[in-house]
Coordinates of C-alpha atoms in Angstrom, one line a residue:
Chain A
M15 CA 68.7 -19.5 -48.8
D16 CA 69.0 -15.9 -47.9
S17 CA 69.2 -14.9 -44.2
L18 CA 68.5 -11.6 -42.6
S19 CA 71.4 -9.1 -41.9
K20 CA 71.7 -7.6 -38.4
N21 CA 70.4 -4.3 -39.7
Q22 CA 67.4 -6.0 -41.3
I23 CA 66.6 -7.7 -38.0
K24 CA 66.9 -4.4 -36.2
F25 CA 64.6 -2.8 -38.7
I26 CA 61.9 -5.5 -38.4
K27 CA 62.0 -5.2 -34.6
S28 CA 61.6 -1.4 -35.0
L29 CA 58.3 -2.1 -36.7
H30 CA 56.9 -3.2 -33.4
Q31 CA 56.6 0.5 -32.7
K32 CA 53.9 2.7 -34.1
K33 CA 56.3 5.6 -34.8
Q34 CA 58.5 3.4 -37.0
R35 CA 55.6 1.9 -38.8
Q36 CA 54.2 5.3 -39.6
E37 CA 57.5 6.6 -40.7
H38 CA 58.2 3.7 -43.1
Q39 CA 54.5 3.0 -43.9
L40 CA 55.3 -0.7 -43.2
F41 CA 53.8 -3.2 -40.8
L42 CA 54.1 -6.9 -39.9
I43 CA 51.7 -9.8 -40.4
E44 CA 52.3 -13.1 -38.7
G45 CA 51.1 -16.6 -39.0
E46 CA 50.5 -19.0 -41.9
K47 CA 46.8 -18.3 -42.3
L48 CA 47.2 -14.6 -42.4
V49 CA 50.2 -14.6 -44.7
N50 CA 48.5 -17.0 -47.1
E51 CA 45.4 -14.8 -47.2
V52 CA 47.5 -11.7 -48.0
L53 CA 49.5 -13.7 -50.6
R54 CA 46.2 -14.8 -52.2
D55 CA 44.2 -11.5 -52.0
K56 CA 46.7 -8.7 -51.8
P57 CA 50.2 -9.9 -52.7
E58 CA 51.2 -6.5 -53.9
I59 CA 51.5 -5.2 -50.3
I60 CA 54.1 -7.8 -49.3
E61 CA 57.7 -6.6 -49.2
W62 CA 59.6 -9.5 -47.6
L63 CA 58.6 -12.9 -46.5
I64 CA 60.4 -14.3 -43.4
I65 CA 60.3 -18.0 -42.8
K66 CA 61.6 -20.4 -40.2
K67 CA 64.4 -22.6 -41.6
N68 CA 62.6 -25.9 -40.9
Y69 CA 59.3 -24.8 -42.3
A70 CA 58.3 -26.3 -45.7
F71 CA 57.2 -23.3 -47.8
E72 CA 56.6 -24.3 -51.4
K73 CA 54.8 -21.4 -53.0
E74 CA 56.5 -19.8 -55.9
I75 CA 56.5 -16.1 -55.3
S76 CA 58.4 -13.1 -56.7
K77 CA 59.2 -11.5 -53.4
P78 CA 62.4 -11.6 -51.3
V79 CA 62.2 -14.6 -49.0
Y80 CA 64.5 -14.9 -45.9
F81 CA 65.0 -18.1 -44.0
I82 CA 66.0 -17.7 -40.4
D83 CA 66.6 -19.6 -37.2
D84 CA 63.9 -20.1 -34.6
A85 CA 65.7 -17.9 -32.1
V86 CA 66.0 -15.0 -34.5
F87 CA 62.4 -15.5 -35.5
A88 CA 61.3 -15.4 -31.8
S89 CA 63.2 -12.1 -31.5
I90 CA 61.4 -10.4 -34.4
S91 CA 58.0 -11.8 -33.7
T92 CA 55.4 -9.8 -31.7
L93 CA 53.8 -13.1 -30.5
S94 CA 54.7 -15.1 -27.4
T95 CA 54.3 -18.2 -29.5
P96 CA 56.0 -17.2 -32.8
P97 CA 54.4 -18.8 -35.9
P98 CA 56.7 -20.2 -38.6
I99 CA 56.1 -17.4 -41.1
M100 CA 55.7 -13.6 -41.1
A101 CA 55.8 -10.8 -43.7
V102 CA 56.8 -7.1 -43.8
C103 CA 54.0 -5.4 -45.7
K104 CA 53.3 -1.9 -47.1
F105 CA 50.4 0.1 -45.7
L106 CA 47.2 -0.3 -47.7
P107 CA 46.4 2.5 -50.1
H108 CA 44.7 5.4 -48.4
S109 CA 41.1 5.8 -49.4
T110 CA 40.3 9.3 -50.5
D111 CA 36.5 8.6 -50.7
L112 CA 35.2 9.9 -47.5
S113 CA 31.5 9.3 -48.3
I114 CA 29.7 6.7 -46.3
N115 CA 27.9 3.9 -48.1
F116 CA 25.5 2.3 -45.8
N117 CA 25.2 -0.9 -47.8
S118 CA 21.5 -0.8 -46.8
T119 CA 22.5 -1.3 -43.2
F120 CA 24.8 0.8 -41.1
S121 CA 28.4 1.9 -40.5
F122 CA 30.5 2.5 -37.4
Y123 CA 32.4 5.6 -36.3
L124 CA 34.9 4.6 -33.6
D125 CA 35.5 7.4 -31.2
N126 CA 38.8 6.9 -29.4
I127 CA 38.8 3.1 -29.2
N128 CA 41.9 2.3 -27.2
D129 CA 42.4 -1.4 -27.3
P130 CA 44.0 -2.9 -30.5
G131 CA 42.2 -6.2 -30.0
N132 CA 38.8 -4.4 -29.8
L133 CA 39.6 -2.5 -33.1
G134 CA 40.6 -5.8 -34.8
T135 CA 37.5 -7.6 -33.6
I136 CA 35.2 -4.8 -34.7
I137 CA 36.8 -4.9 -38.2
R138 CA 36.2 -8.6 -38.3
I139 CA 32.5 -8.1 -37.3
C140 CA 32.1 -5.4 -40.0
D141 CA 33.6 -7.8 -42.6
W142 CA 31.0 -10.5 -41.6
F143 CA 28.1 -8.1 -41.8
G144 CA 29.2 -6.7 -45.2
I145 CA 30.4 -3.3 -44.0
S146 CA 33.2 -2.3 -46.3
K147 CA 34.3 0.9 -44.7
I148 CA 34.4 2.4 -41.2
H149 CA 35.7 5.6 -39.8
C150 CA 37.7 6.3 -36.7
S151 CA 38.7 9.4 -34.7
P152 CA 42.4 10.2 -35.1
N153 CA 43.1 9.2 -31.5
T154 CA 41.7 5.7 -32.1
V155 CA 44.3 2.9 -31.8
E156 CA 46.4 2.3 -35.0
L157 CA 45.1 -0.1 -37.6
Y158 CA 48.6 -1.5 -38.1
N159 CA 49.2 -2.3 -34.4
P160 CA 50.2 -6.0 -34.5
K161 CA 47.3 -6.9 -32.1
T162 CA 44.8 -5.1 -34.3
I163 CA 45.9 -7.0 -37.4
Q164 CA 46.0 -10.3 -35.4
A165 CA 42.5 -9.9 -34.1
S166 CA 41.0 -8.8 -37.4
K167 CA 42.4 -11.9 -39.1
G168 CA 42.3 -11.1 -42.8
S169 CA 39.4 -8.7 -42.4
F170 CA 41.6 -5.6 -42.5
L171 CA 42.1 -6.5 -46.2
R172 CA 38.4 -6.1 -46.9
V173 CA 37.3 -3.4 -44.5
N174 CA 38.5 0.1 -45.2
V175 CA 39.5 1.9 -42.0
I176 CA 39.7 5.7 -42.3
Y177 CA 40.9 8.0 -39.6
I178 CA 39.1 11.3 -39.7
P179 CA 37.7 13.8 -37.2
F180 CA 33.9 13.4 -37.0
E181 CA 33.3 17.0 -38.1
K182 CA 35.0 16.2 -41.4
L183 CA 32.8 13.3 -42.4
N184 CA 30.6 13.7 -45.5
L185 CA 27.3 13.1 -43.7
S186 CA 24.2 13.9 -45.6
P187 CA 21.6 15.8 -43.5
Q188 CA 19.4 12.7 -43.7
T189 CA 22.0 10.5 -42.0
I190 CA 20.8 9.3 -38.6
V191 CA 23.6 9.3 -36.1
Y192 CA 23.2 6.7 -33.3
A193 CA 25.6 6.2 -30.4
A194 CA 25.9 3.2 -28.0
D195 CA 25.4 4.3 -24.5
T196 CA 24.2 2.7 -21.3
K197 CA 21.6 5.5 -21.0
G198 CA 20.1 4.9 -24.5
T199 CA 16.8 3.3 -25.5
N200 CA 16.6 -0.4 -25.6
I201 CA 18.0 -1.5 -28.9
Y202 CA 15.6 -4.5 -29.1
Q203 CA 12.6 -2.1 -28.8
T204 CA 13.9 0.5 -31.3
S205 CA 13.0 0.6 -35.0
L206 CA 16.5 0.8 -36.4
K207 CA 17.1 2.7 -39.6
S208 CA 20.2 2.7 -41.7
G209 CA 22.6 5.1 -40.1
L210 CA 26.0 5.8 -38.5
I211 CA 26.7 4.3 -35.1
I212 CA 29.3 5.9 -32.8
L213 CA 31.1 3.5 -30.5
G214 CA 32.9 5.4 -27.7
N215 CA 36.0 4.8 -25.7
E216 CA 36.2 1.7 -23.5
A217 CA 36.4 3.6 -20.2
N218 CA 34.9 7.0 -21.0
G219 CA 32.2 6.4 -23.7
I220 CA 31.4 9.0 -26.3
S221 CA 33.5 12.2 -26.4
P222 CA 31.6 15.2 -25.1
S223 CA 32.3 17.1 -28.4
L224 CA 30.4 14.4 -30.4
K225 CA 27.3 14.4 -28.3
N226 CA 25.7 17.3 -30.3
Y227 CA 25.7 15.1 -33.4
V228 CA 23.8 12.2 -31.9
H229 CA 20.2 11.7 -32.8
Q230 CA 19.5 8.6 -30.8
Y231 CA 21.4 6.7 -28.1
L232 CA 21.0 2.9 -28.1
T233 CA 21.7 0.5 -25.3
I234 CA 21.9 -3.3 -25.1
P235 CA 19.8 -4.0 -21.9
K236 CA 21.1 -6.5 -19.5
H237 CA 19.2 -9.3 -17.7
P238 CA 17.3 -7.8 -14.7
N239 CA 19.3 -10.1 -12.4
S240 CA 22.7 -9.2 -13.9
K241 CA 25.3 -7.5 -11.7
A242 CA 27.6 -7.0 -14.7
E243 CA 28.9 -3.4 -15.0
S244 CA 29.4 -3.2 -18.7
L245 CA 29.7 -5.1 -22.0
N246 CA 33.0 -4.9 -23.9
V247 CA 32.8 -2.5 -26.8
A248 CA 33.6 -5.2 -29.4
M249 CA 30.9 -7.5 -28.0
S250 CA 28.5 -4.5 -28.1
A251 CA 29.6 -3.9 -31.7
A252 CA 28.7 -7.6 -32.6
I253 CA 25.3 -7.3 -31.1
I254 CA 24.6 -3.9 -32.6
A255 CA 25.7 -5.1 -36.0
S256 CA 23.5 -8.2 -35.6
E257 CA 20.5 -6.0 -34.7
F258 CA 21.0 -3.6 -37.6
S259 CA 21.5 -6.5 -40.0
R260 CA 18.9 -9.0 -39.0
P261 CA 16.0 -7.5 -41.0
F262 CA 18.2 -8.0 -44.1
L263 CA 19.3 -11.5 -43.2
L264 CA 15.8 -12.8 -42.2
Chain B
M5 CA 55.9 -2.0 5.0
D6 CA 56.4 -5.7 4.3
S7 CA 58.3 -6.7 1.2
L8 CA 58.3 -10.0 -0.6
S9 CA 61.0 -12.6 0.0
K10 CA 62.8 -14.1 -2.9
N11 CA 60.9 -17.3 -2.3
Q12 CA 57.6 -15.6 -2.4
I13 CA 58.5 -13.8 -5.6
K14 CA 59.5 -17.1 -7.1
F15 CA 56.2 -18.7 -5.9
I16 CA 54.1 -15.9 -7.4
K17 CA 55.9 -16.2 -10.8
S18 CA 55.2 -20.0 -10.7
L19 CA 51.5 -19.2 -10.6
H20 CA 51.8 -18.0 -14.2
Q21 CA 51.7 -21.7 -15.0
K22 CA 48.6 -23.8 -15.0
K23 CA 50.3 -26.8 -13.3
Q24 CA 51.3 -24.7 -10.3
R25 CA 47.9 -23.0 -10.1
Q26 CA 46.2 -26.3 -10.1
E27 CA 48.6 -27.8 -7.5
H28 CA 48.2 -24.9 -5.1
Q29 CA 44.6 -24.0 -6.0
L30 CA 45.8 -20.4 -6.3
F31 CA 45.7 -17.8 -9.1
L32 CA 46.5 -14.1 -9.7
I33 CA 44.3 -11.2 -10.3
E34 CA 45.8 -7.9 -11.6
G35 CA 44.7 -4.3 -11.8
E36 CA 42.9 -1.8 -9.5
K37 CA 39.5 -2.4 -10.9
L38 CA 39.5 -6.2 -10.6
V39 CA 41.2 -6.2 -7.2
N40 CA 38.7 -3.7 -5.8
E41 CA 35.8 -5.8 -7.2
V42 CA 37.1 -8.9 -5.5
L43 CA 37.7 -7.0 -2.3
R44 CA 34.2 -5.8 -2.4
D45 CA 32.4 -8.9 -3.5
K46 CA 34.5 -11.9 -2.5
P47 CA 37.3 -10.8 -0.1
E48 CA 37.5 -14.3 1.4
I49 CA 39.4 -15.6 -1.7
I50 CA 42.2 -13.1 -1.3
E51 CA 45.4 -14.5 0.2
W52 CA 47.9 -11.7 -0.4
L53 CA 47.7 -8.2 -1.8
I54 CA 50.8 -7.0 -3.6
I55 CA 51.1 -3.2 -4.2
K56 CA 53.6 -1.0 -5.9
K57 CA 55.5 1.1 -3.3
N58 CA 54.4 4.5 -4.7
Y59 CA 50.7 3.5 -5.0
A60 CA 48.4 5.1 -2.5
F61 CA 46.3 2.2 -1.1
E62 CA 44.2 3.3 1.8
K63 CA 41.7 0.5 2.4
E64 CA 41.8 -1.2 5.8
I65 CA 42.0 -4.9 5.1
S66 CA 42.8 -7.9 7.2
K67 CA 45.0 -9.6 4.6
P68 CA 48.8 -9.7 4.3
V69 CA 49.8 -6.7 2.2
Y70 CA 53.2 -6.5 0.5
F71 CA 54.7 -3.3 -1.0
I72 CA 57.3 -3.8 -3.7
D73 CA 59.4 -2.0 -6.2
D74 CA 58.2 -1.4 -9.7
A75 CA 60.9 -3.6 -11.1
V76 CA 59.9 -6.6 -8.9
F77 CA 56.3 -5.9 -9.7
A78 CA 57.0 -6.1 -13.4
S79 CA 58.7 -9.4 -12.9
I80 CA 55.7 -11.0 -11.2
S81 CA 53.0 -9.4 -13.4
T82 CA 51.6 -11.3 -16.4
L83 CA 50.8 -8.1 -18.1
S84 CA 53.1 -6.1 -20.4
T85 CA 52.0 -2.9 -18.7
P86 CA 51.9 -4.0 -15.1
P87 CA 49.2 -2.3 -13.0
P88 CA 49.9 -0.9 -9.5
I89 CA 48.2 -3.7 -7.6
M90 CA 47.7 -7.5 -7.8
A91 CA 46.5 -10.3 -5.5
V92 CA 47.1 -13.9 -5.0
C93 CA 43.6 -15.6 -4.7
K94 CA 42.2 -19.0 -3.7
F95 CA 40.2 -20.8 -6.4
L96 CA 36.5 -20.3 -6.1
P97 CA 34.6 -23.1 -4.3
H98 CA 33.7 -26.0 -6.7
S99 CA 30.0 -26.1 -7.4
T100 CA 28.6 -29.6 -6.8
D101 CA 25.3 -28.7 -8.4
L102 CA 25.5 -30.0 -11.9
S103 CA 21.9 -29.2 -12.9
I104 CA 21.3 -26.5 -15.5
N105 CA 19.1 -23.7 -14.6
F106 CA 18.1 -22.0 -17.8
N107 CA 17.0 -18.8 -16.1
S108 CA 14.2 -18.8 -18.7
T109 CA 16.7 -18.3 -21.5
F110 CA 19.7 -20.6 -22.2
S111 CA 23.1 -21.8 -21.2
F112 CA 26.3 -22.6 -23.0
Y113 CA 28.4 -25.7 -23.1
L114 CA 31.9 -24.8 -24.3
D115 CA 33.5 -27.7 -26.2
N116 CA 37.3 -27.4 -26.2
I117 CA 37.5 -23.6 -26.3
N118 CA 41.2 -23.0 -26.6
D119 CA 41.8 -19.3 -26.3
P120 CA 41.7 -17.8 -22.8
G121 CA 40.5 -14.5 -24.1
N122 CA 37.6 -16.1 -25.7
L123 CA 36.6 -18.0 -22.5
G124 CA 36.9 -14.8 -20.5
T125 CA 34.8 -12.8 -23.0
I126 CA 32.1 -15.5 -23.1
I127 CA 31.9 -15.4 -19.2
R128 CA 31.5 -11.7 -19.4
I129 CA 28.7 -12.1 -22.0
C130 CA 27.0 -14.7 -19.8
D131 CA 27.1 -12.3 -16.8
W132 CA 25.5 -9.6 -18.9
F133 CA 22.7 -11.8 -20.0
G134 CA 22.0 -13.2 -16.6
I135 CA 23.5 -16.7 -17.1
S136 CA 24.9 -17.7 -13.8
K137 CA 26.4 -21.1 -14.7
I138 CA 28.1 -22.5 -17.8
H139 CA 29.7 -25.9 -18.4
C140 CA 32.9 -26.7 -20.3
S141 CA 34.6 -29.8 -21.6
P142 CA 37.6 -30.8 -19.5
N143 CA 39.9 -29.8 -22.4
T144 CA 38.6 -26.3 -22.5
V145 CA 41.2 -23.7 -21.5
E146 CA 41.5 -23.1 -17.7
L147 CA 39.3 -20.5 -16.0
Y148 CA 42.3 -19.3 -13.9
N149 CA 44.5 -18.6 -16.9
P150 CA 45.5 -14.9 -16.3
K151 CA 44.2 -14.0 -19.8
T152 CA 40.8 -15.6 -19.0
I153 CA 40.5 -13.7 -15.7
Q154 CA 41.6 -10.4 -17.4
A155 CA 39.0 -10.8 -20.2
S156 CA 36.2 -11.8 -17.9
K157 CA 36.8 -8.7 -15.8
G158 CA 34.9 -9.4 -12.6
S159 CA 32.4 -11.7 -14.3
F160 CA 34.2 -14.8 -13.2
L161 CA 33.0 -14.0 -9.7
R162 CA 29.4 -14.2 -10.8
V163 CA 29.3 -16.9 -13.4
N164 CA 30.0 -20.4 -12.2
V165 CA 32.2 -22.3 -14.7
I166 CA 32.1 -26.1 -14.3
Y167 CA 34.3 -28.5 -16.2
I168 CA 32.5 -31.7 -17.0
P169 CA 32.3 -34.1 -19.9
F170 CA 29.1 -33.6 -21.8
E171 CA 27.9 -37.1 -21.1
K172 CA 27.9 -36.4 -17.4
L173 CA 25.6 -33.3 -17.6
N174 CA 22.3 -33.7 -15.8
L175 CA 20.2 -32.9 -18.9
S176 CA 16.5 -33.6 -18.7
P177 CA 15.1 -35.4 -21.7
Q178 CA 13.2 -32.2 -22.6
T179 CA 16.3 -30.1 -22.9
I180 CA 16.9 -28.8 -26.4
V181 CA 20.5 -29.0 -27.4
Y182 CA 21.6 -26.4 -30.0
A183 CA 25.1 -26.1 -31.5
A184 CA 26.6 -23.2 -33.4
D185 CA 27.8 -24.3 -36.8
T186 CA 28.2 -22.7 -40.2
K187 CA 25.9 -25.3 -41.7
G188 CA 23.0 -24.7 -39.3
T189 CA 19.7 -22.9 -39.8
N190 CA 19.6 -19.1 -39.9
I191 CA 19.4 -18.1 -36.2
Y192 CA 17.3 -15.0 -37.2
Q193 CA 14.7 -17.3 -38.8
T194 CA 14.6 -19.9 -36.0
S195 CA 12.1 -19.9 -33.2
L196 CA 14.5 -20.2 -30.3
K197 CA 13.4 -22.1 -27.2
S198 CA 15.2 -22.2 -23.9
G199 CA 18.0 -24.8 -24.2
L200 CA 21.7 -25.6 -24.0
I201 CA 24.0 -24.2 -26.8
I202 CA 27.2 -26.0 -27.6
L203 CA 30.0 -23.7 -28.8
G204 CA 32.8 -25.6 -30.5
N205 CA 36.6 -25.3 -30.8
E206 CA 37.9 -22.1 -32.6
A207 CA 39.5 -24.1 -35.4
N208 CA 37.6 -27.4 -35.5
G209 CA 34.1 -26.7 -34.4
I210 CA 32.0 -29.2 -32.4
S211 CA 33.7 -32.5 -31.4
P212 CA 32.4 -35.5 -33.4
S213 CA 31.5 -37.3 -30.2
L214 CA 29.0 -34.5 -29.3
K215 CA 27.2 -34.4 -32.6
N216 CA 24.7 -37.2 -31.6
Y217 CA 23.4 -35.0 -28.8
V218 CA 22.6 -32.0 -31.0
H219 CA 18.9 -31.3 -31.9
Q220 CA 19.4 -28.2 -34.0
Y221 CA 22.4 -26.4 -35.5
L222 CA 22.3 -22.6 -35.6
T223 CA 24.2 -20.3 -37.8
I224 CA 24.7 -16.5 -37.8
P225 CA 24.3 -15.8 -41.5
K226 CA 26.8 -13.3 -43.1
H227 CA 26.0 -10.5 -45.5
P228 CA 25.6 -11.9 -49.0
N229 CA 28.6 -9.8 -50.2
S230 CA 30.8 -10.7 -47.3
K231 CA 34.1 -12.6 -48.0
A232 CA 34.8 -13.2 -44.3
E233 CA 35.6 -16.8 -43.5
S234 CA 34.3 -17.0 -40.0
L235 CA 33.1 -15.1 -36.9
N236 CA 35.1 -15.5 -33.8
V237 CA 33.5 -17.8 -31.2
A238 CA 33.2 -15.1 -28.5
M239 CA 31.5 -12.7 -31.0
S240 CA 29.2 -15.6 -32.0
A241 CA 28.4 -16.2 -28.4
A242 CA 27.5 -12.5 -28.0
I243 CA 25.1 -12.6 -30.9
I244 CA 23.6 -15.9 -29.9
A245 CA 23.1 -14.7 -26.3
S246 CA 21.5 -11.6 -27.7
E247 CA 19.1 -13.6 -29.9
F248 CA 18.1 -16.0 -27.1
S249 CA 17.6 -13.1 -24.7
R250 CA 15.9 -10.5 -26.8
P251 CA 12.3 -11.9 -26.4
F252 CA 12.8 -11.4 -22.6
L253 CA 14.4 -8.0 -22.9
L254 CA 11.9 -6.5 -25.3

């Protein structure tokens, strides 16, 4: 049973940081379910498997496997309750196809989404509604942030996430650009056509520089008695995805 | 400028734990936005305000205010990036009214929801859609968990969360009981009437003991090409709330 050297432990801990992940093009996945999903669907990205000594792991795999003590595991895990298994993975291959396939429904452009949990949740929603590619502004939180990966569950394996300035998107002149905004038209009253939907930053909404591109703003109206200030961007994404998809799922 | 004693610091840290919160009927709120919202809408629950020394706080309030060093603040905060202000608050008054007011739409019963972020997010969704009261099974995660409060934003002030076994709900015989389940009927094809919707545990779904009460199971269908396994319970709650509300928001 191979253990990890001090340098390897240090290296894995360094992958908690974006700078190191980007430099080495490596990231961490944690937990049985996620590791099993990657082993099943994309084993080629796994570099090392790291497993707690007392954990019964019986798969035959052709990757380096390290067995370590609980205390060491806790020190390299990003989770407060460390799971029994994690893996160091290579970044997914970059997509060079910048076109947007609307899959007969829609796609999202994420404009400076800040919270990794929100990004991961939005990826999971896209996966559910059959959206296989989304685009993000370069200042959107990193796909390989451990919290993004955790919130996306296995969906980051199926939804292509491409970081690109909005101006560089290959949009056909026919593409309708929507944006979620509290001052938009009632989404339930709007005839929604296939198009690109911009979701803005959690605190500041859509960037001023993107406003010129927007054809129609959409809003999810609240109950007349509600005193809520806002709906979280991931929840908005879920409802918007549902509204754009429902004609096709009826 | 009052500082905190060692015993006070120890006490505040103890409120990170459910047992201590329940014993003292006190909990923590963190961050400028949340503290300001509580000061504005429910100042009577605030016991102490705790503020970083370098933070300009200029409100006049009749509560004990403590100014402390960043390092001490970091030690009592539950957040990895501690905000400049937090408060120790009293639990909200228990509601003794167990009836369910459907507000012409719906309400949720949360059956063993485990993740505090999910509970907080569901509370926020309810607030948006005008649901002023929800019920939870006694084994659902605690409302006063710091992650629940954080995810709910200020919505926990406006949505009454009542822990009660399902059998003890005051349901009229006319109440339709729905439950979210992957084997249910397509929610987009179902004529939804005002009723109570059970949302089950993240991993295990609805408890077997509640299945007898369910009149209709509802499912959010996925795109035919989707390989996603499941939709997170909070996202499902957002879409279900949207579907039940849309006839009233059209």
